[in-house]
mmCIF file with all atom_site columns, C-alpha atoms and ligand atoms in Angstrom:
data_model
loop_
_atom_site.group_PDB
_atom_site.id
_atom_site.type_symbol
_atom_site.label_atom_id
_atom_site.label_alt_id
_atom_site.label_comp_id
_atom_site.label_asym_id
_atom_site.label_entity_id
_atom_site.label_seq_id
_atom_site.pdbx_PDB_ins_code
_atom_site.Cartn_x
_atom_site.Cartn_y
_atom_site.Cartn_z
_atom_site.occupancy
_atom_site.B_iso_or_equiv
_atom_site.pdbx_formal_charge
_atom_site.auth_seq_id
_atom_site.auth_comp_id
_atom_site.auth_asym_id
_atom_site.auth_atom_id
_atom_site.pdbx_PDB_model_num
ATOM   1   C  CA  . MET R 1 1   ? 0.122   0.096   -0.171 1.00 91.00 ? 1   MET R CA  1
ATOM   2   C  CA  . GLN R 1 2   ? 1.503   3.570   -1.204 1.00 92.00 ? 2   GLN R CA  1
ATOM   3   C  CA  . ILE R 1 3   ? 0.323   6.561   1.719  1.00 94.00 ? 3   ILE R CA  1
ATOM   4   C  CA  . THR R 1 4   ? -0.846  8.932   -0.817 1.00 94.00 ? 4   THR R CA  1
ATOM   5   C  CA  . GLU R 1 5   ? -2.649  11.160  1.915  1.00 94.00 ? 5   GLU R CA  1
ATOM   6   C  CA  . ALA R 1 6   ? -2.625  11.573  5.874  1.00 94.00 ? 6   ALA R CA  1
ATOM   7   C  CA  . LYS R 1 7   ? -4.575  13.970  7.950  1.00 92.00 ? 7   LYS R CA  1
ATOM   8   C  CA  . PHE R 1 8   ? -4.807  14.766  11.588 1.00 91.00 ? 8   PHE R CA  1
ATOM   9   C  CA  . LEU R 1 9   ? -8.141  14.878  12.473 1.00 92.00 ? 9   LEU R CA  1
ATOM   10  C  CA  . VAL R 1 10  ? -8.418  14.936  16.410 1.00 90.00 ? 10  VAL R CA  1
ATOM   11  C  CA  . SER R 1 11  ? -7.337  14.874  19.529 1.00 88.00 ? 11  SER R CA  1
ATOM   12  C  CA  . ASN R 1 12  ? -9.591  13.520  22.566 1.00 85.00 ? 12  ASN R CA  1
ATOM   13  C  CA  . THR R 1 13  ? -9.766  12.305  25.881 1.00 83.00 ? 13  THR R CA  1
ATOM   14  C  CA  . ASP R 1 14  ? -13.042 10.958  25.541 1.00 82.00 ? 14  ASP R CA  1
ATOM   15  C  CA  . MET R 1 15  ? -13.621 8.067   22.586 1.00 83.00 ? 15  MET R CA  1
ATOM   16  C  CA  . GLU R 1 16  ? -17.103 8.908   22.501 1.00 85.00 ? 16  GLU R CA  1
ATOM   17  C  CA  . LYS R 1 17  ? -15.513 12.228  20.644 1.00 89.00 ? 17  LYS R CA  1
ATOM   18  C  CA  . SER R 1 18  ? -13.537 10.274  18.207 1.00 93.00 ? 18  SER R CA  1
ATOM   19  C  CA  . PRO R 1 19  ? -14.279 10.429  14.380 1.00 96.00 ? 19  PRO R CA  1
ATOM   20  C  CA  . ALA R 1 20  ? -17.513 8.282   13.318 1.00 96.00 ? 20  ALA R CA  1
ATOM   21  C  CA  . PRO R 1 21  ? -16.665 4.634   13.558 1.00 96.00 ? 21  PRO R CA  1
ATOM   22  C  CA  . VAL R 1 22  ? -17.018 4.410   9.114  1.00 97.00 ? 22  VAL R CA  1
ATOM   23  C  CA  . PHE R 1 23  ? -13.366 3.037   8.647  1.00 98.00 ? 23  PHE R CA  1
ATOM   24  C  CA  . PRO R 1 24  ? -11.292 0.708   10.068 1.00 98.00 ? 24  PRO R CA  1
ATOM   25  C  CA  . GLU R 1 25  ? -8.771  1.674   12.787 1.00 98.00 ? 25  GLU R CA  1
ATOM   26  C  CA  . TYR R 1 26  ? -5.523  0.772   13.848 1.00 98.00 ? 26  TYR R CA  1
ATOM   27  C  CA  . ALA R 1 27  ? -3.850  1.949   17.127 1.00 97.00 ? 27  ALA R CA  1
ATOM   28  C  CA  . PHE R 1 28  ? -0.204  2.073   17.815 1.00 96.00 ? 28  PHE R CA  1
ATOM   29  C  CA  . ILE R 1 29  ? 0.377   1.636   21.284 1.00 94.00 ? 29  ILE R CA  1
ATOM   30  C  CA  . GLY R 1 30  ? 3.502   1.112   24.056 1.00 92.00 ? 30  GLY R CA  1
ATOM   31  C  CA  . ARG R 1 31  ? 5.355   2.153   26.811 1.00 90.00 ? 31  ARG R CA  1
ATOM   32  C  CA  . SER R 1 32  ? 6.310   5.984   26.883 1.00 84.00 ? 32  SER R CA  1
ATOM   33  C  CA  . ASN R 1 33  ? 8.950   6.734   24.770 1.00 87.00 ? 33  ASN R CA  1
ATOM   34  C  CA  . VAL R 1 34  ? 9.049   3.627   22.837 1.00 93.00 ? 34  VAL R CA  1
ATOM   35  C  CA  . GLY R 1 35  ? 8.981   5.732   19.452 1.00 92.00 ? 35  GLY R CA  1
ATOM   36  C  CA  . LYS R 1 36  ? 4.924   5.706   18.774 1.00 91.00 ? 36  LYS R CA  1
ATOM   37  C  CA  . SER R 1 37  ? 5.384   8.563   17.343 1.00 87.00 ? 37  SER R CA  1
ATOM   38  C  CA  . SER R 1 38  ? 8.170   8.107   15.227 1.00 92.00 ? 38  SER R CA  1
ATOM   39  C  CA  . LEU R 1 39  ? 7.173   4.947   13.965 1.00 96.00 ? 39  LEU R CA  1
ATOM   40  C  CA  . ILE R 1 40  ? 3.242   6.591   13.001 1.00 94.00 ? 40  ILE R CA  1
ATOM   41  C  CA  . ASN R 1 41  ? 5.914   9.278   10.928 1.00 94.00 ? 41  ASN R CA  1
ATOM   42  C  CA  . MET R 1 42  ? 7.920   6.244   9.097  1.00 96.00 ? 42  MET R CA  1
ATOM   43  C  CA  . VAL R 1 43  ? 5.148   4.488   8.213  1.00 96.00 ? 43  VAL R CA  1
ATOM   44  C  CA  . THR R 1 44  ? 2.862   7.291   6.907  1.00 94.00 ? 44  THR R CA  1
ATOM   45  C  CA  . GLY R 1 45  ? 5.928   9.202   5.390  1.00 94.00 ? 45  GLY R CA  1
ATOM   46  C  CA  . ARG R 1 46  ? 5.702   12.421  7.030  1.00 90.00 ? 46  ARG R CA  1
ATOM   47  C  CA  . LYS R 1 47  ? 7.685   14.093  8.931  1.00 85.00 ? 47  LYS R CA  1
ATOM   48  C  CA  . ASN R 1 48  ? 6.158   15.473  11.650 1.00 83.00 ? 48  ASN R CA  1
ATOM   49  C  CA  . LEU R 1 49  ? 2.126   13.878  11.339 1.00 82.00 ? 49  LEU R CA  1
ATOM   50  C  CA  . ALA R 1 50  ? 2.372   13.059  14.985 1.00 77.00 ? 50  ALA R CA  1
ATOM   51  C  CA  . LYS R 1 51  ? 4.684   14.482  17.630 1.00 72.00 ? 51  LYS R CA  1
ATOM   52  C  CA  . THR R 1 52  ? 7.552   13.273  18.555 1.00 63.00 ? 52  THR R CA  1
ATOM   53  C  CA  . SER R 1 53  ? 9.662   14.261  21.982 1.00 57.00 ? 53  SER R CA  1
ATOM   54  C  CA  . ALA R 1 54  ? 12.734  13.392  23.951 1.00 56.00 ? 54  ALA R CA  1
ATOM   55  C  CA  . THR R 1 55  ? 10.751  14.077  26.814 1.00 58.00 ? 55  THR R CA  1
ATOM   56  C  CA  . PRO R 1 56  ? 8.282   10.945  27.567 1.00 55.00 ? 56  PRO R CA  1
ATOM   57  C  CA  . GLY R 1 57  ? 4.966   11.393  28.047 1.00 54.00 ? 57  GLY R CA  1
ATOM   58  C  CA  . LYS R 1 58  ? 4.527   13.935  25.272 1.00 54.00 ? 58  LYS R CA  1
ATOM   59  C  CA  . THR R 1 59  ? 1.112   12.400  23.864 1.00 58.00 ? 59  THR R CA  1
ATOM   60  C  CA  . ARG R 1 60  ? -1.413  12.814  26.449 1.00 72.00 ? 60  ARG R CA  1
ATOM   61  C  CA  . LEU R 1 61  ? -4.455  12.487  24.239 1.00 81.00 ? 61  LEU R CA  1
ATOM   62  C  CA  . ILE R 1 62  ? -6.061  9.757   21.765 1.00 88.00 ? 62  ILE R CA  1
ATOM   63  C  CA  . ASN R 1 63  ? -5.059  11.064  18.111 1.00 90.00 ? 63  ASN R CA  1
ATOM   64  C  CA  . HIS R 1 64  ? -6.995  10.399  15.254 1.00 93.00 ? 64  HIS R CA  1
ATOM   65  C  CA  . PHE R 1 65  ? -5.319  10.393  11.584 1.00 94.00 ? 65  PHE R CA  1
ATOM   66  C  CA  . LEU R 1 66  ? -6.979  9.678   8.221  1.00 96.00 ? 66  LEU R CA  1
ATOM   67  C  CA  . ILE R 1 67  ? -5.253  7.888   5.696  1.00 97.00 ? 67  ILE R CA  1
ATOM   68  C  CA  . ASN R 1 68  ? -6.077  7.719   2.273  1.00 97.00 ? 68  ASN R CA  1
ATOM   69  C  CA  . ASN R 1 69  ? -9.294  8.578   2.901  1.00 97.00 ? 69  ASN R CA  1
ATOM   70  C  CA  . LYS R 1 70  ? -10.212 4.796   3.744  1.00 97.00 ? 70  LYS R CA  1
ATOM   71  C  CA  . TRP R 1 71  ? -8.757  4.049   7.650  1.00 98.00 ? 71  TRP R CA  1
ATOM   72  C  CA  . TYR R 1 72  ? -7.753  5.460   10.386 1.00 97.00 ? 72  TYR R CA  1
ATOM   73  C  CA  . LEU R 1 73  ? -4.481  5.289   12.477 1.00 97.00 ? 73  LEU R CA  1
ATOM   74  C  CA  . VAL R 1 74  ? -4.460  6.344   16.550 1.00 94.00 ? 74  VAL R CA  1
ATOM   75  C  CA  . ASP R 1 75  ? -1.736  7.291   18.351 1.00 91.00 ? 75  ASP R CA  1
ATOM   76  C  CA  . LEU R 1 76  ? -2.069  6.464   21.969 1.00 88.00 ? 76  LEU R CA  1
ATOM   77  C  CA  . PRO R 1 77  ? -0.533  7.958   25.063 1.00 81.00 ? 77  PRO R CA  1
ATOM   78  C  CA  . GLY R 1 78  ? 2.260   5.699   26.152 1.00 79.00 ? 78  GLY R CA  1
ATOM   79  C  CA  . TYR R 1 79  ? 1.959   3.396   29.231 1.00 77.00 ? 79  TYR R CA  1
ATOM   80  C  CA  . GLY R 1 80  ? 4.351   3.301   32.197 1.00 70.00 ? 80  GLY R CA  1
ATOM   81  C  CA  . TYR R 1 81  ? 5.667   6.835   32.568 1.00 64.00 ? 81  TYR R CA  1
ATOM   82  C  CA  . ALA R 1 82  ? 7.096   7.032   35.697 1.00 60.00 ? 82  ALA R CA  1
ATOM   83  C  CA  . LYS R 1 83  ? 6.993   10.920  36.618 1.00 64.00 ? 83  LYS R CA  1
ATOM   84  C  CA  . VAL R 1 84  ? 3.220   11.267  36.796 1.00 67.00 ? 84  VAL R CA  1
ATOM   85  C  CA  . SER R 1 85  ? 1.224   11.340  39.417 1.00 72.00 ? 85  SER R CA  1
ATOM   86  C  CA  . LYS R 1 86  ? -0.689  8.034   40.280 1.00 75.00 ? 86  LYS R CA  1
ATOM   87  C  CA  . THR R 1 87  ? -4.469  10.381  39.484 1.00 75.00 ? 87  THR R CA  1
ATOM   88  C  CA  . SER R 1 88  ? -3.017  11.563  36.049 1.00 72.00 ? 88  SER R CA  1
ATOM   89  C  CA  . LYS R 1 89  ? -2.276  7.870   35.536 1.00 75.00 ? 89  LYS R CA  1
ATOM   90  C  CA  . ALA R 1 90  ? -5.291  6.029   36.281 1.00 79.00 ? 90  ALA R CA  1
ATOM   91  C  CA  . THR R 1 91  ? -7.371  8.856   34.202 1.00 78.00 ? 91  THR R CA  1
ATOM   92  C  CA  . TRP R 1 92  ? -4.601  7.640   30.972 1.00 78.00 ? 92  TRP R CA  1
ATOM   93  C  CA  . ASP R 1 93  ? -5.661  4.045   32.575 1.00 82.00 ? 93  ASP R CA  1
ATOM   94  C  CA  . LYS R 1 94  ? -9.348  4.568   31.890 1.00 85.00 ? 94  LYS R CA  1
ATOM   95  C  CA  . MET R 1 95  ? -9.294  6.488   28.710 1.00 86.00 ? 95  MET R CA  1
ATOM   96  C  CA  . ILE R 1 96  ? -7.158  3.691   26.970 1.00 89.00 ? 96  ILE R CA  1
ATOM   97  C  CA  . ARG R 1 97  ? -9.077  0.758   28.492 1.00 91.00 ? 97  ARG R CA  1
ATOM   98  C  CA  . ASP R 1 98  ? -12.598 2.382   27.609 1.00 91.00 ? 98  ASP R CA  1
ATOM   99  C  CA  . TYR R 1 99  ? -11.241 3.089   24.019 1.00 94.00 ? 99  TYR R CA  1
ATOM   100 C  CA  . LEU R 1 100 ? -9.606  -0.271  23.717 1.00 95.00 ? 100 LEU R CA  1
ATOM   101 C  CA  . LEU R 1 101 ? -12.502 -2.167  24.537 1.00 96.00 ? 101 LEU R CA  1
ATOM   102 C  CA  . LYS R 1 102 ? -15.119 -0.145  23.053 1.00 94.00 ? 102 LYS R CA  1
ATOM   103 C  CA  . ARG R 1 103 ? -14.064 1.230   19.728 1.00 95.00 ? 103 ARG R CA  1
ATOM   104 C  CA  . LYS R 1 104 ? -16.363 -0.795  17.455 1.00 94.00 ? 104 LYS R CA  1
ATOM   105 C  CA  . ASN R 1 105 ? -14.044 -0.636  14.147 1.00 97.00 ? 105 ASN R CA  1
ATOM   106 C  CA  . LEU R 1 106 ? -10.712 -1.384  15.695 1.00 97.00 ? 106 LEU R CA  1
ATOM   107 C  CA  . MET R 1 107 ? -8.914  -3.958  13.803 1.00 98.00 ? 107 MET R CA  1
ATOM   108 C  CA  . ASN R 1 108 ? -5.636  -4.264  15.821 1.00 98.00 ? 108 ASN R CA  1
ATOM   109 C  CA  . VAL R 1 109 ? -3.599  -2.739  18.242 1.00 98.00 ? 109 VAL R CA  1
ATOM   110 C  CA  . PHE R 1 110 ? -0.225  -2.233  17.501 1.00 98.00 ? 110 PHE R CA  1
ATOM   111 C  CA  . VAL R 1 111 ? 1.913   -2.968  21.158 1.00 97.00 ? 111 VAL R CA  1
ATOM   112 C  CA  . LEU R 1 112 ? 5.454   -1.035  20.218 1.00 97.00 ? 112 LEU R CA  1
ATOM   113 C  CA  . VAL R 1 113 ? 7.980   -2.858  22.513 1.00 96.00 ? 113 VAL R CA  1
ATOM   114 C  CA  . ASP R 1 114 ? 11.695  -2.043  22.594 1.00 94.00 ? 114 ASP R CA  1
ATOM   115 C  CA  . LEU R 1 115 ? 13.759  -4.669  21.854 1.00 91.00 ? 115 LEU R CA  1
ATOM   116 C  CA  . ARG R 1 116 ? 16.791  -3.484  23.405 1.00 92.00 ? 116 ARG R CA  1
ATOM   117 C  CA  . LEU R 1 117 ? 15.361  -4.470  26.759 1.00 90.00 ? 117 LEU R CA  1
ATOM   118 C  CA  . GLU R 1 118 ? 14.427  -7.917  28.438 1.00 89.00 ? 118 GLU R CA  1
ATOM   119 C  CA  . PRO R 1 119 ? 10.390  -8.333  27.999 1.00 90.00 ? 119 PRO R CA  1
ATOM   120 C  CA  . GLN R 1 120 ? 9.305   -5.852  30.741 1.00 90.00 ? 120 GLN R CA  1
ATOM   121 C  CA  . LYS R 1 121 ? 6.372   -6.840  33.292 1.00 91.00 ? 121 LYS R CA  1
ATOM   122 C  CA  . ILE R 1 122 ? 4.184   -3.575  32.216 1.00 90.00 ? 122 ILE R CA  1
ATOM   123 C  CA  . ASP R 1 123 ? 4.301   -4.784  28.381 1.00 93.00 ? 123 ASP R CA  1
ATOM   124 C  CA  . MET R 1 124 ? 3.820   -8.664  29.258 1.00 93.00 ? 124 MET R CA  1
ATOM   125 C  CA  . ALA R 1 125 ? 0.502   -7.451  31.390 1.00 92.00 ? 125 ALA R CA  1
ATOM   126 C  CA  . PHE R 1 126 ? -0.549  -5.123  29.068 1.00 93.00 ? 126 PHE R CA  1
ATOM   127 C  CA  . ILE R 1 127 ? -0.574  -7.966  26.003 1.00 94.00 ? 127 ILE R CA  1
ATOM   128 C  CA  . ASN R 1 128 ? -1.439  -10.580 28.807 1.00 94.00 ? 128 ASN R CA  1
ATOM   129 C  CA  . TRP R 1 129 ? -4.910  -7.860  29.193 1.00 93.00 ? 129 TRP R CA  1
ATOM   130 C  CA  . LEU R 1 130 ? -5.398  -7.488  25.418 1.00 95.00 ? 130 LEU R CA  1
ATOM   131 C  CA  . GLY R 1 131 ? -5.202  -11.418 24.927 1.00 94.00 ? 131 GLY R CA  1
ATOM   132 C  CA  . GLU R 1 132 ? -7.834  -11.917 28.096 1.00 94.00 ? 132 GLU R CA  1
ATOM   133 C  CA  . LYS R 1 133 ? -10.202 -9.372  26.425 1.00 96.00 ? 133 LYS R CA  1
ATOM   134 C  CA  . MET R 1 134 ? -9.974  -10.115 23.011 1.00 95.00 ? 134 MET R CA  1
ATOM   135 C  CA  . VAL R 1 135 ? -8.184  -7.260  21.244 1.00 96.00 ? 135 VAL R CA  1
ATOM   136 C  CA  . PRO R 1 136 ? -6.769  -8.598  18.166 1.00 96.00 ? 136 PRO R CA  1
ATOM   137 C  CA  . PHE R 1 137 ? -2.555  -7.120  18.377 1.00 97.00 ? 137 PHE R CA  1
ATOM   138 C  CA  . SER R 1 138 ? 0.311   -7.341  17.146 1.00 97.00 ? 138 SER R CA  1
ATOM   139 C  CA  . ILE R 1 139 ? 4.043   -7.071  18.620 1.00 97.00 ? 139 ILE R CA  1
ATOM   140 C  CA  . VAL R 1 140 ? 5.980   -4.170  16.832 1.00 98.00 ? 140 VAL R CA  1
ATOM   141 C  CA  . PHE R 1 141 ? 9.405   -4.394  17.754 1.00 97.00 ? 141 PHE R CA  1
ATOM   142 C  CA  . THR R 1 142 ? 10.887  -0.389  17.275 1.00 97.00 ? 142 THR R CA  1
ATOM   143 C  CA  . LYS R 1 143 ? 14.282  0.629   17.151 1.00 97.00 ? 143 LYS R CA  1
ATOM   144 C  CA  . SER R 1 144 ? 16.059  -1.876  15.773 1.00 97.00 ? 144 SER R CA  1
ATOM   145 C  CA  . ASP R 1 145 ? 18.646  -0.127  14.396 1.00 97.00 ? 145 ASP R CA  1
ATOM   146 C  CA  . LYS R 1 146 ? 20.362  -0.013  18.127 1.00 96.00 ? 146 LYS R CA  1
ATOM   147 C  CA  . LEU R 1 147 ? 21.139  -3.486  17.333 1.00 96.00 ? 147 LEU R CA  1
ATOM   148 C  CA  . LYS R 1 148 ? 23.386  -5.959  15.670 1.00 96.00 ? 148 LYS R CA  1
ATOM   149 C  CA  . LYS R 1 149 ? 21.823  -8.588  13.238 1.00 96.00 ? 149 LYS R CA  1
ATOM   150 C  CA  . GLN R 1 150 ? 22.595  -11.078 15.867 1.00 97.00 ? 150 GLN R CA  1
ATOM   151 C  CA  . GLN R 1 151 ? 21.128  -9.590  18.948 1.00 96.00 ? 151 GLN R CA  1
ATOM   152 C  CA  . ILE R 1 152 ? 17.613  -8.824  16.932 1.00 96.00 ? 152 ILE R CA  1
ATOM   153 C  CA  . ILE R 1 153 ? 17.581  -12.599 16.311 1.00 96.00 ? 153 ILE R CA  1
ATOM   154 C  CA  . TYR R 1 154 ? 18.528  -13.578 19.588 1.00 95.00 ? 154 TYR R CA  1
ATOM   155 C  CA  . SER R 1 155 ? 15.737  -10.847 21.366 1.00 95.00 ? 155 SER R CA  1
ATOM   156 C  CA  . VAL R 1 156 ? 13.059  -11.869 19.259 1.00 96.00 ? 156 VAL R CA  1
ATOM   157 C  CA  . GLU R 1 157 ? 13.405  -15.474 19.955 1.00 96.00 ? 157 GLU R CA  1
ATOM   158 C  CA  . HIS R 1 158 ? 13.356  -14.322 23.488 1.00 95.00 ? 158 HIS R CA  1
ATOM   159 C  CA  . TYR R 1 159 ? 10.449  -12.620 23.595 1.00 95.00 ? 159 TYR R CA  1
ATOM   160 C  CA  . LYS R 1 160 ? 8.735   -15.544 21.909 1.00 96.00 ? 160 LYS R CA  1
ATOM   161 C  CA  . LYS R 1 161 ? 10.092  -17.593 24.429 1.00 95.00 ? 161 LYS R CA  1
ATOM   162 C  CA  . GLU R 1 162 ? 8.357   -15.282 27.207 1.00 94.00 ? 162 GLU R CA  1
ATOM   163 C  CA  . LEU R 1 163 ? 5.230   -15.034 25.237 1.00 94.00 ? 163 LEU R CA  1
ATOM   164 C  CA  . ARG R 1 164 ? 4.555   -18.714 24.768 1.00 94.00 ? 164 ARG R CA  1
ATOM   165 C  CA  . LYS R 1 165 ? 4.362   -19.165 28.758 1.00 92.00 ? 165 LYS R CA  1
ATOM   166 C  CA  . SER R 1 166 ? 1.282   -17.558 28.525 1.00 89.00 ? 166 SER R CA  1
ATOM   167 C  CA  . TRP R 1 167 ? 0.040   -18.018 24.875 1.00 90.00 ? 167 TRP R CA  1
ATOM   168 C  CA  . GLU R 1 168 ? -0.224  -20.838 22.031 1.00 91.00 ? 168 GLU R CA  1
ATOM   169 C  CA  . GLU R 1 169 ? -0.848  -18.935 19.429 1.00 92.00 ? 169 GLU R CA  1
ATOM   170 C  CA  . LEU R 1 170 ? 1.673   -16.028 18.898 1.00 94.00 ? 170 LEU R CA  1
ATOM   171 C  CA  . PRO R 1 171 ? 0.433   -12.899 17.152 1.00 95.00 ? 171 PRO R CA  1
ATOM   172 C  CA  . PRO R 1 172 ? 2.159   -11.519 14.381 1.00 96.00 ? 172 PRO R CA  1
ATOM   173 C  CA  . LEU R 1 173 ? 5.315   -9.358  14.817 1.00 97.00 ? 173 LEU R CA  1
ATOM   174 C  CA  . PHE R 1 174 ? 7.258   -6.664  12.956 1.00 98.00 ? 174 PHE R CA  1
ATOM   175 C  CA  . ILE R 1 175 ? 10.532  -5.414  13.341 1.00 98.00 ? 175 ILE R CA  1
ATOM   176 C  CA  . THR R 1 176 ? 10.914  -1.828  13.043 1.00 98.00 ? 176 THR R CA  1
ATOM   177 C  CA  . SER R 1 177 ? 13.316  1.047   12.528 1.00 97.00 ? 177 SER R CA  1
ATOM   178 C  CA  . ALA R 1 178 ? 11.651  4.203   12.288 1.00 97.00 ? 178 ALA R CA  1
ATOM   179 C  CA  . GLU R 1 179 ? 15.353  5.966   12.245 1.00 96.00 ? 179 GLU R CA  1
ATOM   180 C  CA  . LYS R 1 180 ? 16.574  3.146   8.982  1.00 97.00 ? 180 LYS R CA  1
ATOM   181 C  CA  . LYS R 1 181 ? 12.637  3.457   7.783  1.00 97.00 ? 181 LYS R CA  1
ATOM   182 C  CA  . ILE R 1 182 ? 12.879  -0.768  8.535  1.00 97.00 ? 182 ILE R CA  1
ATOM   183 C  CA  . GLY R 1 183 ? 9.288   -2.860  8.795  1.00 98.00 ? 183 GLY R CA  1
ATOM   184 C  CA  . LYS R 1 184 ? 7.095   0.232   6.530  1.00 97.00 ? 184 LYS R CA  1
ATOM   185 C  CA  . ASP R 1 185 ? 6.207   -1.868  3.723  1.00 97.00 ? 185 ASP R CA  1
ATOM   186 C  CA  . GLU R 1 186 ? 5.520   -5.203  6.083  1.00 98.00 ? 186 GLU R CA  1
ATOM   187 C  CA  . LEU R 1 187 ? 3.097   -2.577  8.680  1.00 98.00 ? 187 LEU R CA  1
ATOM   188 C  CA  . LEU R 1 188 ? 1.344   -1.413  5.457  1.00 98.00 ? 188 LEU R CA  1
ATOM   189 C  CA  . ASP R 1 189 ? 0.674   -4.917  3.455  1.00 98.00 ? 189 ASP R CA  1
ATOM   190 C  CA  . TYR R 1 190 ? -0.436  -6.355  7.129  1.00 98.00 ? 190 TYR R CA  1
ATOM   191 C  CA  . ILE R 1 191 ? -3.426  -3.072  7.327  1.00 98.00 ? 191 ILE R CA  1
ATOM   192 C  CA  . GLU R 1 192 ? -4.193  -3.143  3.496  1.00 98.00 ? 192 GLU R CA  1
ATOM   193 C  CA  . GLU R 1 193 ? -4.609  -7.060  4.208  1.00 98.00 ? 193 GLU R CA  1
ATOM   194 C  CA  . VAL R 1 194 ? -6.713  -6.465  7.438  1.00 98.00 ? 194 VAL R CA  1
ATOM   195 C  CA  . ASN R 1 195 ? -8.780  -3.776  6.102  1.00 98.00 ? 195 ASN R CA  1
ATOM   196 C  CA  . LYS R 1 196 ? -10.360 -6.076  3.395  1.00 97.00 ? 196 LYS R CA  1
ATOM   197 C  CA  . SER R 1 197 ? -12.565 -7.853  6.766  1.00 96.00 ? 197 SER R CA  1
ATOM   198 C  CA  . PHE R 1 198 ? -13.873 -4.663  7.487  1.00 96.00 ? 198 PHE R CA  1
ATOM   199 C  CA  . LYS R 1 199 ? -17.751 -4.666  8.101  1.00 90.00 ? 199 LYS R CA  1
ATOM   200 C  CA  . PRO R 1 200 ? -19.043 -1.089  8.620  1.00 81.00 ? 200 PRO R CA  1
ATOM   201 C  CA  . GLU R 1 201 ? -21.857 -1.480  10.821 1.00 76.00 ? 201 GLU R CA  1
HETATM 202 P  P1  . LIG K 2 .   ? 5.707   9.517   23.830 1.00 57.86 ? 301 LIG K P1  1
HETATM 203 O  O1  . LIG K 2 .   ? 4.799   9.669   23.065 1.00 57.86 ? 301 LIG K O1  1
HETATM 204 O  O2  . LIG K 2 .   ? 6.288   10.617  24.583 1.00 57.86 ? 301 LIG K O2  1
HETATM 205 O  O3  . LIG K 2 .   ? 4.771   8.231   24.507 1.00 57.86 ? 301 LIG K O3  1
HETATM 206 O  O4  . LIG K 2 .   ? 6.841   8.833   23.399 1.00 57.86 ? 301 LIG K O4  1
HETATM 207 P  P2  . LIG K 2 .   ? 6.664   8.144   21.696 1.00 57.86 ? 301 LIG K P2  1
HETATM 208 O  O5  . LIG K 2 .   ? 6.651   6.458   22.112 1.00 57.86 ? 301 LIG K O5  1
HETATM 209 O  O6  . LIG K 2 .   ? 5.807   8.811   20.841 1.00 57.86 ? 301 LIG K O6  1
HETATM 210 O  O7  . LIG K 2 .   ? 8.036   8.042   21.427 1.00 57.86 ? 301 LIG K O7  1
HETATM 211 P  P3  . LIG K 2 .   ? 8.667   9.042   20.165 1.00 57.86 ? 301 LIG K P3  1
HETATM 212 O  O8  . LIG K 2 .   ? 8.245   8.864   18.867 1.00 57.86 ? 301 LIG K O8  1
HETATM 213 O  O9  . LIG K 2 .   ? 8.779   10.696  20.724 1.00 57.86 ? 301 LIG K O9  1
HETATM 214 O  O10 . LIG K 2 .   ? 10.559  9.081   20.213 1.00 57.86 ? 301 LIG K O10 1
HETATM 215 C  C1  . LIG K 2 .   ? 11.376  9.031   21.501 1.00 57.86 ? 301 LIG K C1  1
HETATM 216 C  C2  . LIG K 2 .   ? 12.395  8.872   21.138 1.00 57.86 ? 301 LIG K C2  1
HETATM 217 O  O11 . LIG K 2 .   ? 13.223  7.776   20.892 1.00 57.86 ? 301 LIG K O11 1
HETATM 218 C  C3  . LIG K 2 .   ? 13.008  10.072  20.728 1.00 57.86 ? 301 LIG K C3  1
HETATM 219 O  O12 . LIG K 2 .   ? 14.075  10.398  20.657 1.00 57.86 ? 301 LIG K O12 1
HETATM 220 C  C4  . LIG K 2 .   ? 13.010  9.153   19.294 1.00 57.86 ? 301 LIG K C4  1
HETATM 221 O  O13 . LIG K 2 .   ? 13.766  10.304  18.551 1.00 57.86 ? 301 LIG K O13 1
HETATM 222 C  C5  . LIG K 2 .   ? 13.925  8.485   19.806 1.00 57.86 ? 301 LIG K C5  1
HETATM 223 N  N1  . LIG K 2 .   ? 13.426  6.822   18.614 1.00 57.86 ? 301 LIG K N1  1
HETATM 224 C  C6  . LIG K 2 .   ? 12.219  6.782   18.012 1.00 57.86 ? 301 LIG K C6  1
HETATM 225 N  N2  . LIG K 2 .   ? 12.051  5.631   16.986 1.00 57.86 ? 301 LIG K N2  1
HETATM 226 C  C7  . LIG K 2 .   ? 13.243  5.618   16.963 1.00 57.86 ? 301 LIG K C7  1
HETATM 227 C  C8  . LIG K 2 .   ? 14.292  4.436   15.892 1.00 57.86 ? 301 LIG K C8  1
HETATM 228 O  O14 . LIG K 2 .   ? 13.477  3.573   15.413 1.00 57.86 ? 301 LIG K O14 1
HETATM 229 N  N3  . LIG K 2 .   ? 15.213  4.414   16.364 1.00 57.86 ? 301 LIG K N3  1
HETATM 230 C  C9  . LIG K 2 .   ? 16.658  5.559   17.047 1.00 57.86 ? 301 LIG K C9  1
HETATM 231 N  N4  . LIG K 2 .   ? 17.545  5.360   17.201 1.00 57.86 ? 301 LIG K N4  1
HETATM 232 N  N5  . LIG K 2 .   ? 15.871  6.164   17.816 1.00 57.86 ? 301 LIG K N5  1
HETATM 233 C  C10 . LIG K 2 .   ? 14.352  6.055   17.949 1.00 57.86 ? 301 LIG K C10 1
HETATM 234 MG MG1 . LIG K 2 .   ? 4.370   10.073  21.212 1.00 57.86 ? 302 LIG K MG1 1
#
């Protein structure tokens, strides 16, 4: 799939105010600073579509984008950012969970994880929660440019092993780098494929 049009639509804290669920939707989520906004910019080929930052916790809203007038892309706030108060953490948590459970046109959640780190408790807990709630998801490894080829293979295997502790079947996995533009075609092909199964209500 080529991206010919990508436009920002709306930022929300309330999923009820999201655009009408008339198109298939894909959400990007992961720990703060994992590289969600950078990946979205890389995939859409737009430098500043999603705001990136060296300061974690930059994305605080549900951000909707419309791609090719055909599908929605959503940049969600990162979870697990230590420097926010408990109250605002709980607020974000509820906002994200509400969105993930209630959004009818949501086709897939891309869970981003940093391949350089050991599988993190917070990521595994989130992944397990998605599985239990039967929210379809895939795992996207980010910042692969920071690892050597051998390390990538080792880390992906290590991650799979960890996932197999809870799940018999593994979700689709993608290896990406926003920096080196790796993984773009794989992600877009996957989205194109899943788009075919969208049935508007
Ligand atoms: P929040 O919105 O704060 O949750 O962060 P985010 O997940 O959107 O991360 P963001 O895209 O803002 O990137 C965080 C930092 O990681 C920035 O300094 C990016 O330049 C860096 N970064 C993102 N992707 C890559 C990548 O593929 N490779 C490398 N080397 N750095 C990256
Ligand atoms: Mg962001």
